[in-house]
XYZ file of C-alpha atoms in Angstrom:
333
model
C -101.379 -195.771 109.179
C -103.764 -193.316 107.481
C -104.961 -190.101 109.114
C -108.029 -188.185 108.031
C -109.233 -184.696 108.897
C -112.602 -183.888 110.465
C -114.266 -183.959 107.028
C -112.748 -187.316 106.085
C -109.947 -186.083 103.822
C -106.633 -187.944 103.956
C -104.062 -185.693 105.625
C -101.102 -188.000 106.245
C -99.659 -191.475 106.077
C -97.493 -192.475 109.028
C -95.333 -195.577 109.442
C -96.679 -198.296 111.702
C -93.583 -199.476 113.564
C -93.109 -203.074 114.667
C -90.763 -204.803 117.099
C -87.719 -204.475 114.843
C -88.298 -200.723 114.464
C -88.640 -200.289 118.205
C -85.390 -202.139 118.846
C -83.594 -199.904 116.327
C -84.851 -196.848 118.236
C -83.869 -198.365 121.594
C -80.390 -199.141 120.281
C -80.101 -195.576 119.007
C -81.116 -194.234 122.404
C -78.648 -196.525 124.181
C -75.814 -195.547 121.872
C -76.519 -191.855 122.477
C -76.695 -192.384 126.239
C -73.494 -194.425 126.468
C -71.598 -191.956 124.301
C -72.265 -189.153 126.784
C -73.320 -186.814 123.995
C -76.241 -185.760 126.235
C -75.905 -187.676 129.506
C -72.409 -186.294 130.146
C -73.238 -182.688 129.291
C -73.024 -180.267 132.173
C -76.286 -179.157 133.817
C -75.740 -175.695 132.355
C -75.428 -177.094 128.841
C -78.566 -179.236 129.108
C -80.458 -176.313 130.576
C -79.477 -174.054 127.698
C -80.593 -176.575 125.081
C -83.924 -177.369 126.753
C -84.726 -173.676 127.144
C -84.040 -173.286 123.442
C -86.360 -176.248 122.814
C -89.150 -174.499 124.741
C -88.577 -171.292 122.779
C -88.812 -173.145 119.466
C -92.063 -174.828 120.503
C -93.534 -171.351 120.904
C -91.945 -170.200 117.662
C -93.694 -173.022 115.799
C -96.878 -172.818 117.863
C -99.170 -172.389 114.862
C -97.702 -175.428 113.090
C -97.964 -177.554 116.217
C -101.487 -176.388 117.055
C -102.648 -177.146 113.524
C -101.191 -180.662 113.706
C -102.872 -181.255 117.067
C -106.252 -180.099 115.754
C -106.028 -182.035 112.501
C -104.830 -185.107 114.374
C -107.402 -185.429 117.144
C -110.057 -182.771 116.524
C -109.647 -180.367 119.442
C -110.571 -176.702 118.835
C -107.673 -174.752 117.345
C -108.083 -172.062 120.002
C -107.462 -174.645 122.749
C -104.539 -176.155 120.846
C -102.910 -172.713 120.649
C -103.723 -171.353 124.110
C -103.577 -174.542 126.160
C -101.672 -177.386 124.510
C -98.756 -175.598 122.849
C -98.168 -173.065 125.613
C -98.461 -175.667 128.377
C -96.009 -177.958 126.573
C -93.453 -175.174 126.197
C -93.932 -174.129 129.821
C -93.379 -177.713 130.976
C -90.112 -178.082 129.063
C -88.942 -174.706 130.353
C -89.808 -175.638 133.957
C -87.673 -178.775 133.822
C -84.893 -176.865 132.092
C -84.834 -174.416 134.998
C -84.884 -177.276 137.508
C -81.708 -178.846 136.108
C -79.269 -176.752 138.130
C -81.531 -176.430 141.189
C -82.038 -180.066 142.243
C -79.103 -181.392 144.228
C -77.861 -184.627 145.709
C -78.076 -185.145 149.464
C -75.940 -185.980 152.444
C -77.724 -188.517 154.643
C -77.818 -188.008 158.431
C -75.208 -190.339 159.950
C -72.978 -190.584 162.992
C -69.570 -188.857 163.174
C -67.782 -191.971 161.951
C -69.745 -192.346 158.707
C -70.543 -190.389 155.570
C -73.402 -191.316 153.246
C -74.136 -189.318 150.128
C -77.017 -189.577 147.665
C -76.133 -188.799 144.062
C -78.841 -188.341 141.447
C -77.882 -189.983 138.158
C -79.718 -190.638 134.887
C -81.204 -194.109 134.490
C -80.355 -194.647 130.830
C -83.011 -195.339 128.206
C -86.574 -194.429 129.174
C -89.625 -195.519 127.183
C -92.853 -193.535 127.151
C -96.325 -194.332 125.830
C -98.765 -191.425 125.649
C -102.498 -191.175 124.833
C -104.378 -189.307 122.115
C -106.406 -186.783 124.117
C -103.521 -184.403 124.900
C -100.717 -185.741 122.695
C -98.338 -182.788 122.979
C -98.847 -182.034 126.668
C -98.474 -185.673 127.681
C -95.301 -185.916 125.627
C -93.888 -182.804 127.314
C -94.756 -184.113 130.785
C -92.640 -187.198 130.146
C -89.971 -185.710 127.911
C -89.134 -182.782 130.209
C -87.913 -184.682 133.287
C -86.378 -187.505 131.244
C -84.147 -185.210 129.180
C -83.455 -182.780 132.018
C -81.876 -185.574 134.036
C -79.684 -186.731 131.173
C -81.566 -189.781 129.909
C -82.426 -190.805 126.364
C -86.059 -191.427 125.420
C -88.055 -193.620 123.051
C -91.610 -192.301 122.687
C -94.578 -194.287 121.361
C -97.404 -191.809 120.640
C -100.960 -193.024 120.240
C -101.754 -194.477 116.836
C -104.612 -191.967 116.739
C -102.408 -188.862 117.144
C -98.688 -189.190 116.269
C -98.199 -186.027 114.189
C -97.220 -183.500 116.872
C -94.752 -185.955 118.437
C -92.984 -186.399 115.115
C -92.791 -182.622 114.684
C -91.475 -182.187 118.225
C -88.654 -184.609 117.429
C -87.642 -182.423 114.477
C -87.772 -179.313 116.659
C -85.661 -181.051 119.306
C -82.878 -181.592 116.765
C -83.078 -177.930 115.758
C -82.807 -176.935 119.429
C -79.549 -178.861 119.776
C -80.680 -182.114 121.365
C -78.321 -184.694 119.823
C -79.601 -187.327 117.408
C -80.602 -190.524 119.200
C -81.517 -188.806 122.448
C -85.206 -188.374 121.555
C -86.704 -191.080 119.340
C -90.318 -191.434 118.176
C -91.793 -194.787 117.103
C -95.387 -194.380 115.856
C -97.441 -197.537 115.808
C -100.172 -199.556 117.484
C -100.177 -200.405 121.152
C -100.282 -204.143 120.563
C -97.123 -204.051 118.463
C -94.932 -200.982 119.034
C -96.170 -200.311 122.565
C -95.793 -203.928 123.627
C -92.338 -204.138 122.071
C -91.215 -201.029 123.946
C -92.476 -202.353 127.284
C -90.827 -205.748 126.666
C -87.516 -204.388 125.404
C -84.521 -205.488 127.428
C -82.759 -202.293 126.413
C -85.264 -200.006 128.178
C -84.465 -199.181 131.799
C -87.765 -197.508 132.740
C -91.108 -196.903 131.093
C -93.883 -194.395 131.686
C -97.447 -194.909 130.496
C -100.579 -192.770 130.493
C -103.817 -194.383 129.377
C -106.363 -197.016 130.308
C -106.107 -199.173 133.405
C -106.358 -202.329 131.281
C -103.333 -201.348 129.199
C -101.473 -200.170 132.295
C -101.773 -203.669 133.737
C -100.265 -205.086 130.546
C -97.336 -202.659 130.744
C -96.618 -203.891 134.282
C -96.749 -207.497 133.083
C -94.414 -206.807 130.160
C -91.937 -205.094 132.480
C -91.967 -208.145 134.731
C -91.603 -210.558 131.823
C -88.515 -208.732 130.541
C -85.960 -206.969 132.708
C -88.193 -205.740 135.570
C -87.779 -202.212 134.286
C -89.072 -199.440 136.500
C -92.692 -198.566 135.660
C -94.605 -195.319 136.114
C -98.349 -195.427 135.412
C -101.111 -192.835 135.135
C -104.246 -194.870 134.487
C -107.961 -194.354 134.145
C -110.064 -191.763 135.918
C -113.704 -191.422 136.954
C -114.047 -188.009 138.518
C -117.173 -186.777 140.296
C -118.478 -183.260 140.837
C -120.543 -183.106 144.030
C -123.029 -180.276 144.637
C -124.743 -180.167 148.033
C -128.043 -178.571 148.992
C -126.372 -175.563 150.624
C -124.301 -174.637 147.551
C -123.883 -170.833 147.805
C -123.579 -170.233 144.031
C -125.407 -172.691 141.818
C -124.504 -170.770 138.664
C -120.785 -171.094 139.394
C -121.213 -174.789 140.192
C -123.060 -175.331 136.907
C -120.347 -173.549 134.919
C -117.641 -175.626 136.598
C -119.552 -178.861 136.004
C -120.208 -178.083 132.327
C -116.598 -177.094 131.664
C -115.361 -180.193 133.509
C -117.185 -182.569 131.187
C -117.260 -180.704 127.856
C -113.707 -179.318 127.699
C -111.666 -181.166 125.077
C -114.896 -182.921 123.980
C -114.878 -184.703 127.337
C -111.789 -186.613 126.207
C -109.712 -186.379 129.373
C -109.070 -188.662 132.318
C -110.086 -185.950 134.799
C -113.381 -185.140 133.044
C -116.258 -184.586 135.463
C -118.095 -187.613 134.141
C -120.303 -187.958 137.222
C -122.401 -185.114 138.604
C -123.770 -185.929 142.063
C -126.404 -183.365 143.088
C -128.638 -183.131 146.147
C -132.211 -183.995 145.228
C -133.548 -180.633 146.394
C -131.518 -178.732 143.749
C -131.390 -181.434 141.090
C -133.773 -179.974 138.506
C -132.425 -176.431 138.875
C -128.856 -177.660 138.467
C -129.700 -179.783 135.425
C -131.390 -176.844 133.721
C -128.423 -174.574 134.352
C -125.927 -177.131 133.032
C -128.077 -177.760 129.947
C -128.308 -174.023 129.272
C -124.518 -173.656 129.442
C -124.065 -176.778 127.323
C -125.912 -175.117 124.442
C -122.891 -172.844 124.030
C -120.724 -175.944 123.480
C -122.333 -176.727 120.130
C -119.944 -178.833 118.040
C -118.263 -176.923 115.218
C -115.344 -176.871 112.819
C -112.234 -177.407 114.999
C -110.283 -175.011 112.735
C -112.728 -172.165 113.459
C -111.284 -170.036 116.312
C -114.821 -169.517 117.647
C -115.470 -173.254 118.100
C -115.629 -174.428 121.710
C -116.404 -178.103 121.073
C -114.408 -179.857 118.380
C -114.560 -183.291 116.776
C -114.342 -186.697 118.459
C -110.946 -188.224 117.685
C -112.202 -191.025 115.409
C -115.153 -193.260 114.499
C -114.274 -195.802 117.177
C -114.506 -193.239 119.970
C -117.602 -191.599 118.484
C -119.439 -194.910 118.347
C -118.407 -195.632 121.921
C -119.896 -192.314 123.069
C -123.105 -192.904 121.109
C -123.314 -196.390 122.591
C -123.081 -194.984 126.111
C -125.895 -192.526 125.331
C -128.059 -195.365 124.043
C -127.234 -197.426 127.117
C -128.274 -194.536 129.351
C -131.594 -194.229 127.541
C -132.245 -197.951 127.937
C -131.575 -197.691 131.665
C -134.139 -194.902 132.035
C -132.048 -191.751 131.763
C -133.560 -188.579 130.290
C -131.787 -186.762 127.470
C -131.836 -183.064 128.348
C -130.035 -181.786 125.254
C -129.112 -183.212 121.880
């Protein structure tokens, strides 16, 4: 797979893994899990290593932020202040939770005793999207490793660079080889293979509803692995006639749709406004939007970076054209 920067220059070539590659990674994860090199470590030991992992993410924050910006076009200031710091904070949170989440004793009669023991599942697969590659990886990696599992991660084919770097940092932090594996590749090959693998005990996916349905089908066709899905999103901002602060509502609405170039599942992609304040609200949002002028993602002053690739850009332009054809007015741009 070839990756190009915002100006079209080639920045990296990354392997496109297939089914055989995925099975090698799954076998590596299973071997590490069964050996106890991570799963059998004490909670204190796992906590120490994961806290070190979080510290190293912050140590290499400039490297990671640069990879994130080059990979998917988000402003470097957001990559530094939001993505890297949030990823480190997530790993640290789960590290701290390791020795604070206990088993349970179920309520029973005097003649019985029932205990609930929390144990790692084994090998966990994860498929993450391209809009927040590092954060989404951390959200899945943190709880999986904290509880003693091994992981096989399939990053988006549009943005695999930070995941590969995180795997290197994990080794430096002391996470044993085979515990965290990264298999870059396309969803229809590497992602499908991971969801179908008989060696994967559970899989987590964040992305489109259509692909989420396929992941459920693949789990059912293989070993009925446990599935966790975070799919789709069509969020509305609603502003009523009695809104006490229209300026604040406009700022919130503009930030909700333009942050991260609008590339997020919780983007405020619908703005429902009472007719009596419609024109005033539109003007305020348009005025704020002028400050989100697209710029060089590597410029710290840029607030709106580049769309991730040509495919996504053409999709956005197509939606604008569709809106025009249906009678919508273009207020800006």
